[in-house]
CSV table of C-alpha atoms in Angstrom, one decimal:
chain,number,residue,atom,x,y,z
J,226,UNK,CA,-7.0,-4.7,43.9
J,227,UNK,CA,-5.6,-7.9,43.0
J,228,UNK,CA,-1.7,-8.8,43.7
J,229,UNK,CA,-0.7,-9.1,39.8
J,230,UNK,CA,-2.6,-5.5,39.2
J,231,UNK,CA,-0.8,-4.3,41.7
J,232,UNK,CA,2.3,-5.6,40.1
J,233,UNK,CA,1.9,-4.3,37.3
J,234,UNK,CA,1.1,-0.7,38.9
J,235,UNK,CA,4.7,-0.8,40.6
J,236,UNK,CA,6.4,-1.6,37.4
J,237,UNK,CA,4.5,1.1,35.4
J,238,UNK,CA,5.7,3.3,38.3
J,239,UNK,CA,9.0,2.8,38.0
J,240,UNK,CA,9.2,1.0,41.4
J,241,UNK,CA,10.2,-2.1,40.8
J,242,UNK,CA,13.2,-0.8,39.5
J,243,UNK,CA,14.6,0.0,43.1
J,244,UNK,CA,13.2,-3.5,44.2
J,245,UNK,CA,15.3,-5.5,41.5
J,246,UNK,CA,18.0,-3.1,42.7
J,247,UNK,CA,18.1,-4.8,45.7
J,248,UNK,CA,17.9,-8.0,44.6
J,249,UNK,CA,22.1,-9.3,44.6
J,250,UNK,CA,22.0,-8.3,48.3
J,251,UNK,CA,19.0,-10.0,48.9
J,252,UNK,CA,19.2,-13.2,47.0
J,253,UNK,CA,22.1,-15.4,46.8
J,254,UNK,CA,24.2,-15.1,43.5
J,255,UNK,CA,23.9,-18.5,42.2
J,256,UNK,CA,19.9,-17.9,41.9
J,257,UNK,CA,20.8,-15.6,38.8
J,258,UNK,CA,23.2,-17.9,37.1
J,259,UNK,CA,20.3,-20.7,36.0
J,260,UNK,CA,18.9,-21.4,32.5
J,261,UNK,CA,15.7,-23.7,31.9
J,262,UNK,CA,14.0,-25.2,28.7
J,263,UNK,CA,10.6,-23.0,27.8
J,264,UNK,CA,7.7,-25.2,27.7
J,265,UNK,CA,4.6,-26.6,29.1
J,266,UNK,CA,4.8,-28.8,32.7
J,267,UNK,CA,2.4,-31.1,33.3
J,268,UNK,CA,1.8,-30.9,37.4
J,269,UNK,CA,-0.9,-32.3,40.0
J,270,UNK,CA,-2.9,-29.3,39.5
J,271,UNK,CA,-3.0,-28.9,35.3
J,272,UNK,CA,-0.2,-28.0,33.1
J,273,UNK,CA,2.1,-24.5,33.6
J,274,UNK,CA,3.8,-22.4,30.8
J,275,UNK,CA,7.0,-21.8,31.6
J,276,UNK,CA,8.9,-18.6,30.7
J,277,UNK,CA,12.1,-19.2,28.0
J,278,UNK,CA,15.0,-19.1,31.2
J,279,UNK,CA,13.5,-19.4,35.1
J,280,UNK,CA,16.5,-17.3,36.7
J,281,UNK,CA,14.9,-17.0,40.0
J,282,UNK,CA,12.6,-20.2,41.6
J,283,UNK,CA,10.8,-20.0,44.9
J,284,UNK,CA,10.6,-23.1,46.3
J,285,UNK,CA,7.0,-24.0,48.7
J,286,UNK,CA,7.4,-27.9,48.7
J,287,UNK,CA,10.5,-29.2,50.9
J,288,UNK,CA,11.1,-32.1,49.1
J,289,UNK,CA,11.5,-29.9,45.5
J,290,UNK,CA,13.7,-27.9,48.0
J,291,UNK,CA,15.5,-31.2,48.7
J,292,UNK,CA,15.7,-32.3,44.6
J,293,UNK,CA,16.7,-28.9,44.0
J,294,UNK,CA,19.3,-28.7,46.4
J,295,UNK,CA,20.9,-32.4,45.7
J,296,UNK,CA,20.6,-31.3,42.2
J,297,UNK,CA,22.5,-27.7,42.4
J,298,UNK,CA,20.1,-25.9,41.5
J,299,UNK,CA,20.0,-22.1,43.2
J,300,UNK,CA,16.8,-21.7,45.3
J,301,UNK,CA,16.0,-17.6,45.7
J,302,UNK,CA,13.7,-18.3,49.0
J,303,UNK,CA,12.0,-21.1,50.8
J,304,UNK,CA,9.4,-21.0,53.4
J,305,UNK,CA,10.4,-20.1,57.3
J,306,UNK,CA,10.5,-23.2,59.5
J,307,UNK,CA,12.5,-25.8,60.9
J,308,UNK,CA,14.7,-27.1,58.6
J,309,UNK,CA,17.0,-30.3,58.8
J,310,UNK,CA,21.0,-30.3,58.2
J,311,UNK,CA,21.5,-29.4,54.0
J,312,UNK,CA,18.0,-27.2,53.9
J,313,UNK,CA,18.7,-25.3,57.0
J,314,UNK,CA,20.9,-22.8,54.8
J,315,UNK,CA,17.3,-21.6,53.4
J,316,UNK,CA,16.9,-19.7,56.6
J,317,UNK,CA,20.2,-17.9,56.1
J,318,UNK,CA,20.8,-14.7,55.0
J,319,UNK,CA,20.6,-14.2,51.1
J,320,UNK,CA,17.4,-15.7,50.9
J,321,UNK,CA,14.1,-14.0,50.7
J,322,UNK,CA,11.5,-14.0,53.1
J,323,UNK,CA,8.2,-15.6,52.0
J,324,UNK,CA,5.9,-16.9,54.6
J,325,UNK,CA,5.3,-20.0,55.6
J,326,UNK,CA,4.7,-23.8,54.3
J,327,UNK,CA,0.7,-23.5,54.7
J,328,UNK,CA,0.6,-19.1,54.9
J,329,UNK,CA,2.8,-17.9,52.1
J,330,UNK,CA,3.6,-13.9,52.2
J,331,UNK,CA,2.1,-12.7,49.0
J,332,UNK,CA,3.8,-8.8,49.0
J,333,UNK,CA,7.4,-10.4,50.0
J,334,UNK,CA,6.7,-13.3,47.1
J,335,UNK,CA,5.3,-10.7,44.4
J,336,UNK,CA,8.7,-8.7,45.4
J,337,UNK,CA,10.5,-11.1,44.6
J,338,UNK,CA,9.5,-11.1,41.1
J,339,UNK,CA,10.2,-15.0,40.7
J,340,UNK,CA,10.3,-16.7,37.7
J,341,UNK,CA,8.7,-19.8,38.8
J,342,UNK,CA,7.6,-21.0,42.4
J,343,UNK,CA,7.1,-24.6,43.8
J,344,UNK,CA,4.2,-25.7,45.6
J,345,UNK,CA,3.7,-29.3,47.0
J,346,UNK,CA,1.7,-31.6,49.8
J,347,UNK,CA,1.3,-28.8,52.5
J,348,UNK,CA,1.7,-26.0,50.6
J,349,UNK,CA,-0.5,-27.1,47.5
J,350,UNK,CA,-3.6,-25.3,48.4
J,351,UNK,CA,-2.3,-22.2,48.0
J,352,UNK,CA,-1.2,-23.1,44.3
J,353,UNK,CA,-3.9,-20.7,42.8
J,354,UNK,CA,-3.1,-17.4,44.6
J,355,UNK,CA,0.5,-17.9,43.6
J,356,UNK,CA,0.1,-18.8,40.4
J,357,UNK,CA,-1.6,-15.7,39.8
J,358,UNK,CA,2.0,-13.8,41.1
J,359,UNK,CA,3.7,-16.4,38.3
J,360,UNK,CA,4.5,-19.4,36.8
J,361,UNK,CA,3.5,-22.3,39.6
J,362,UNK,CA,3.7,-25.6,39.6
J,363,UNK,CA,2.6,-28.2,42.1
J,364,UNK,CA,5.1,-31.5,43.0
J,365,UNK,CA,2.8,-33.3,45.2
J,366,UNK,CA,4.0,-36.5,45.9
J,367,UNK,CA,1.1,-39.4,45.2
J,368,UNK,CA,1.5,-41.7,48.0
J,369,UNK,CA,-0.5,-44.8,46.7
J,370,UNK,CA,2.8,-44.6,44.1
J,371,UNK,CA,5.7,-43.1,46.3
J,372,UNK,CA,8.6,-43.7,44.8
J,373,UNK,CA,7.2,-43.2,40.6
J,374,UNK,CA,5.6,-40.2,41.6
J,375,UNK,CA,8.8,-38.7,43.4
J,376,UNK,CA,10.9,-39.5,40.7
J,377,UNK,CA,8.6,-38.7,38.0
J,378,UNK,CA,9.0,-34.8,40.0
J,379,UNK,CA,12.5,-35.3,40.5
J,380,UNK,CA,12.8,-36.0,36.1
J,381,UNK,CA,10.8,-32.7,36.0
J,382,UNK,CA,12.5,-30.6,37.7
J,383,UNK,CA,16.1,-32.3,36.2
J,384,UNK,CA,14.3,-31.7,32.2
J,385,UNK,CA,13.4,-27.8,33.5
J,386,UNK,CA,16.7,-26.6,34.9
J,387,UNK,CA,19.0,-29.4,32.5
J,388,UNK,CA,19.5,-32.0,35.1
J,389,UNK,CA,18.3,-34.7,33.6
J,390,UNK,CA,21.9,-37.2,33.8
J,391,UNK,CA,21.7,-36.3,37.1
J,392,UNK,CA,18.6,-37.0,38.0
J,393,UNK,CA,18.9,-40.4,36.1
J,394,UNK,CA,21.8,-41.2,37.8
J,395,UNK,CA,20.4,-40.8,41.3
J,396,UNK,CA,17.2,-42.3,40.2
J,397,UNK,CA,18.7,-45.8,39.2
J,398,UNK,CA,21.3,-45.5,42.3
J,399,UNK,CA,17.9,-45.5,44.4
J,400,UNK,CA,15.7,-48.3,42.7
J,401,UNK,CA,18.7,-50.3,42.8
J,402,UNK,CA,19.1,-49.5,47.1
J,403,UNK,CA,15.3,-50.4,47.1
J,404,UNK,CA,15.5,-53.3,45.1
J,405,UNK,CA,18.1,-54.7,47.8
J,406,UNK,CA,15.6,-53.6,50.8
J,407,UNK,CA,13.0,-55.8,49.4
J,408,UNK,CA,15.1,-58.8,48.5
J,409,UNK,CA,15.7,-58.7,53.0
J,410,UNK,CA,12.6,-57.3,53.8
J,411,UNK,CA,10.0,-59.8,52.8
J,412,UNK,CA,12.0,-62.4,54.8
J,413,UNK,CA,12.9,-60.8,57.8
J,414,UNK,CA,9.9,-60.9,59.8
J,415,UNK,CA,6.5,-58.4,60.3
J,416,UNK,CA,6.9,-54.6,61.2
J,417,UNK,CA,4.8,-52.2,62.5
J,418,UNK,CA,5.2,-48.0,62.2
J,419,UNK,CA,4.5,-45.7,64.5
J,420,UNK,CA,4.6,-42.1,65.2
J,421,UNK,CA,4.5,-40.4,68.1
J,422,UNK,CA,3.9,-36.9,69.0
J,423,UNK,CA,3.1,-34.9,72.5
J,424,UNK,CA,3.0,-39.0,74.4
J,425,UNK,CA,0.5,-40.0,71.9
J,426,UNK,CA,1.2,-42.8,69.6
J,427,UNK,CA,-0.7,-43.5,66.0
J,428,UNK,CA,0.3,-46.0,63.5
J,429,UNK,CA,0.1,-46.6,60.1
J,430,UNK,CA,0.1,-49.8,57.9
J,431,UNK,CA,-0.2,-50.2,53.8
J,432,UNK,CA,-2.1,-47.3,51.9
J,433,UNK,CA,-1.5,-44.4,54.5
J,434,UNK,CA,1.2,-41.7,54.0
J,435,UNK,CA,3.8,-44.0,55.2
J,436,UNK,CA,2.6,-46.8,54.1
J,437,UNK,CA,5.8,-46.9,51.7
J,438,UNK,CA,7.4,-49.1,54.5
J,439,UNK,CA,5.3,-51.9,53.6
J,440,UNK,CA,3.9,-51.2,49.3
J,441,UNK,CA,7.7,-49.8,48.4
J,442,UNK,CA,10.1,-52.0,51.2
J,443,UNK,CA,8.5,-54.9,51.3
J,444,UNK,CA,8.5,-55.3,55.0
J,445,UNK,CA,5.4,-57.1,55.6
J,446,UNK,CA,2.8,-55.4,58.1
J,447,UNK,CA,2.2,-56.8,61.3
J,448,UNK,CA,-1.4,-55.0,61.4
J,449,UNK,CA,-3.9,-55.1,58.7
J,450,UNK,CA,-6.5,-52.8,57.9
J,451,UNK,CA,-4.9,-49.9,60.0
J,452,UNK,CA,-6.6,-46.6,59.4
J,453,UNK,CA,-5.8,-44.5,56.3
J,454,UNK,CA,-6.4,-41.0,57.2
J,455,UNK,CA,-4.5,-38.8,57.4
J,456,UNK,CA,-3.4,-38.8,61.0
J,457,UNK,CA,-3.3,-43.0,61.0
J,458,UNK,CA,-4.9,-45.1,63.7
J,459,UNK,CA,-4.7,-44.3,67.8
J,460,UNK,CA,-3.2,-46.7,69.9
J,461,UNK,CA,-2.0,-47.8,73.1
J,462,UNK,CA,0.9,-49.6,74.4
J,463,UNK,CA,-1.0,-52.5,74.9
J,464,UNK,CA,-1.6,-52.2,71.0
J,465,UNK,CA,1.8,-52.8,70.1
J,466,UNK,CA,1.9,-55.5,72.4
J,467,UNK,CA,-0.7,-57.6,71.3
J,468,UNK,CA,0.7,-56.8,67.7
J,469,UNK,CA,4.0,-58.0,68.6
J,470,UNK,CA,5.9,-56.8,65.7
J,471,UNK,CA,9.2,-58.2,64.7
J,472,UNK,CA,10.5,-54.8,63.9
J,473,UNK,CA,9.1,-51.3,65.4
J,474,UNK,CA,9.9,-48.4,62.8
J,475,UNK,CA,8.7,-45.3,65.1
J,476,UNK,CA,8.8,-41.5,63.8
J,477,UNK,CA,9.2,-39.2,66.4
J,478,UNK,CA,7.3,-36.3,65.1
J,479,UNK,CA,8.0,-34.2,68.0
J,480,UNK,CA,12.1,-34.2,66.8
J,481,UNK,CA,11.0,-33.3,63.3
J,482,UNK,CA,8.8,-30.1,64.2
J,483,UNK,CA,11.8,-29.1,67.2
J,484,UNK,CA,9.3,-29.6,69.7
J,485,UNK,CA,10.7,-30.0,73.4
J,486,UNK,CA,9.1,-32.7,75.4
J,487,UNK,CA,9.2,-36.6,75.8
J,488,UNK,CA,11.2,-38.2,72.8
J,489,UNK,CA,9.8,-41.4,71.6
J,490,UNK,CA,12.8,-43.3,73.0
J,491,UNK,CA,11.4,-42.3,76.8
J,492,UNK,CA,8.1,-42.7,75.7
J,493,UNK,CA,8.6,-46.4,74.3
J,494,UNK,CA,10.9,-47.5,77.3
J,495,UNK,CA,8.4,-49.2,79.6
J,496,UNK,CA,7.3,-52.8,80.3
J,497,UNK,CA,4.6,-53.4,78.1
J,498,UNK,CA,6.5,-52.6,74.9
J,499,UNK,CA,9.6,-54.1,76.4
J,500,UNK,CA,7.8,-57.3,76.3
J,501,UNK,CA,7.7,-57.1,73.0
J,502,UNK,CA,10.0,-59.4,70.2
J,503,UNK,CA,11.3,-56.2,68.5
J,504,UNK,CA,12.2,-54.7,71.6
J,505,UNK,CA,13.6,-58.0,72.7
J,506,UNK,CA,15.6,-58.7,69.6
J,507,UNK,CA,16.8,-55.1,69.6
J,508,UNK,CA,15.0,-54.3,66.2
J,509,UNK,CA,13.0,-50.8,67.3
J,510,UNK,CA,14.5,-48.8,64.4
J,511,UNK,CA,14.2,-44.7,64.9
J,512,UNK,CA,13.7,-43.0,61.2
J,513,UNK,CA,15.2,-40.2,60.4
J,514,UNK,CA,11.8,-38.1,61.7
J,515,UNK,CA,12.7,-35.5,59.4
J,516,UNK,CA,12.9,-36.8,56.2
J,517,UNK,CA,9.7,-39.2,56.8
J,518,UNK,CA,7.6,-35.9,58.1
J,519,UNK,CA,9.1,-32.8,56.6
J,520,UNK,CA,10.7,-33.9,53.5
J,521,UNK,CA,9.6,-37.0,52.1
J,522,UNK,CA,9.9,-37.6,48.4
J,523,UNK,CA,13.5,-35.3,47.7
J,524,UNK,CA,16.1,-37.1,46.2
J,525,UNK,CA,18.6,-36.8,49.1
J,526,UNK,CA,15.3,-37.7,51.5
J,527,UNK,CA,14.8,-40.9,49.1
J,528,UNK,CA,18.4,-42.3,49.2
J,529,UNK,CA,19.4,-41.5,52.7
J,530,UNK,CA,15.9,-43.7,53.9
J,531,UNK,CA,16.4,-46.7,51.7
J,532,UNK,CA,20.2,-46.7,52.7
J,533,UNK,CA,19.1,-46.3,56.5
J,534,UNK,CA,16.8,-49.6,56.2
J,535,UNK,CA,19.1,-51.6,54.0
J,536,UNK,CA,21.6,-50.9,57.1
J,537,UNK,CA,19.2,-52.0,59.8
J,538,UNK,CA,17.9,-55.2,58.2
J,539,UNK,CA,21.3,-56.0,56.4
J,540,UNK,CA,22.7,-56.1,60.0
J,541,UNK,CA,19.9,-58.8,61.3
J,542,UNK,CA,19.7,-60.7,58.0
């Protein structure tokens, strides 16, 4: 028996009744207070009807989850899992239950009876078993075209629940942050990105998943023809030293996921990458590890990064 036959069993029954009964003391009041345009959304995955109002979204992608939060729009339950500062109220009481990023519960997202759920980069593959549950649209960002395709999800989700000033607004705030990064960038000497994770180190250069450093920044790579995959290129200490970067961006993946260990600030603090001229001229910048990993292309995410690097390079410039 499928989940949406089953659905429709409970409401025949009469059950659902006691489930929706439950619903204010499950779900946060706002998430009933929300209007949205009917229509069809074009998404990476096809194009969605939407229903006349969405009064309840679930939200599967954490940058949506970041959009929709900067925007003030009521989220009725995100996946469990480390969350960072704003998003961690997701985990709080009021919201539902629904599984996880890459293993959403179905039963707890069918009870839910949501008017539209968000899928995105790690939680994309499971866009057809909830779309069959309801509406569902996927917001993965492109990363060949970071920023565009971030804002172009940021403008739908601002034209679906009547954002759209708003979304304007903090779209031209950001090109105008980036703008300034580049106008530095380009003449403040090579960079190389790195994450590290469990004392292993990979990095990534132009046309990998962070590769918006180099195509959206303008910091010019120090490495070329890095590897693209997914999991970027494995290196050494002795790596970064014969790159010799003029600026070391590292992600510590380790702080984004709350794992316990060796932070990339012990892990970088030896003599061969000592040697290096970012270490040397005091340029090894940490990113925020969350927002690079976890959250990516939300519109807090977005503006918080480009302001973070403006910072850093303003201050050598």
């Amino acid at each position: 028996m499928t989940i949406v036959t089953r659905r429709r069993d409970l409401l025949t029954a009469g059950l659902a009744i006691g489930v929706s009964g439950l619903a204010p003391f499950l779900m946060p009041r706002a998430a009933f207070a929300q209007t949205a345009a009917a229509g069809t959304i074009r998404h990476s995955q096809g194009e969605t009807k939407l229903p006349k109002t969405v009064n309840k979204v679930l939200c599967f992608d954490m940058a949506s989850l970041d959009t929709l939060d900067a925007l003030g729009v009521p989220v009725a339950g995100a996946p469990s899992g480390l969350k960072p500062g704003n998003l961690a109220k997701y985990d709080g009481p009021g919201y539902a239950r629904i599984g996880t990023l890459f293993e959403p519960d179905y039963e707890a997202v069918n009870a839910a009876q949501p008017d539209l759920i968000i899928v995105g980069g790690r939680s994309g593959p499971k866009y057809a078993e909830l779309s069959a549950i309801a509406p569902t649209i996927d917001l993965t960002v492109k990363p060949e075209r970071f920023f565009d395709s971030a804002l172009e999800n940021a403008d739908t989700l601002g034209r679906i629940f009547g954002k759209s000033a708003e979304v304007k607004a903090r779209a031209d705030k950001l090109r105008a942050t980036i703008a300034e990064v580049k106008s530095i960038a380009g003449k403040a000497g090579k960079g190389l990105l790195i994450l590290t994770t469990g004392g292993k180190i990979s990095a990534y250069g132009p046309g990998s998943r962070f590769g918006v450093l180099h195509t959206e920044y303008g910091v010019v790579p120090a490495a070329e023809k890095l590897d693209t995959s997914n999991h970027g290129q494995a290196i050494n200490f002795e790596f970064i030293l014969q790159t010799n970067p003029d600026w070391l961006f590292v992600l510590d993946r380790d702080s984004a996921i709350g794992r316990e260990g060796q932070s990339a600030k012990q892990l970088l603090d030896n003599e061969i990458v000592r040697r290096t001229a970012a270490w040397q001229k005091g340029q090894v910048v940490y990113l925020n590890a969350a927002n690079w990993y976890l959250i990516g292309g939300g519109l807090n995410a977005m503006q918080q990064d480009a302001d973070d690097i403006k910072a850093v390079l303003t201050r050598k410039a």
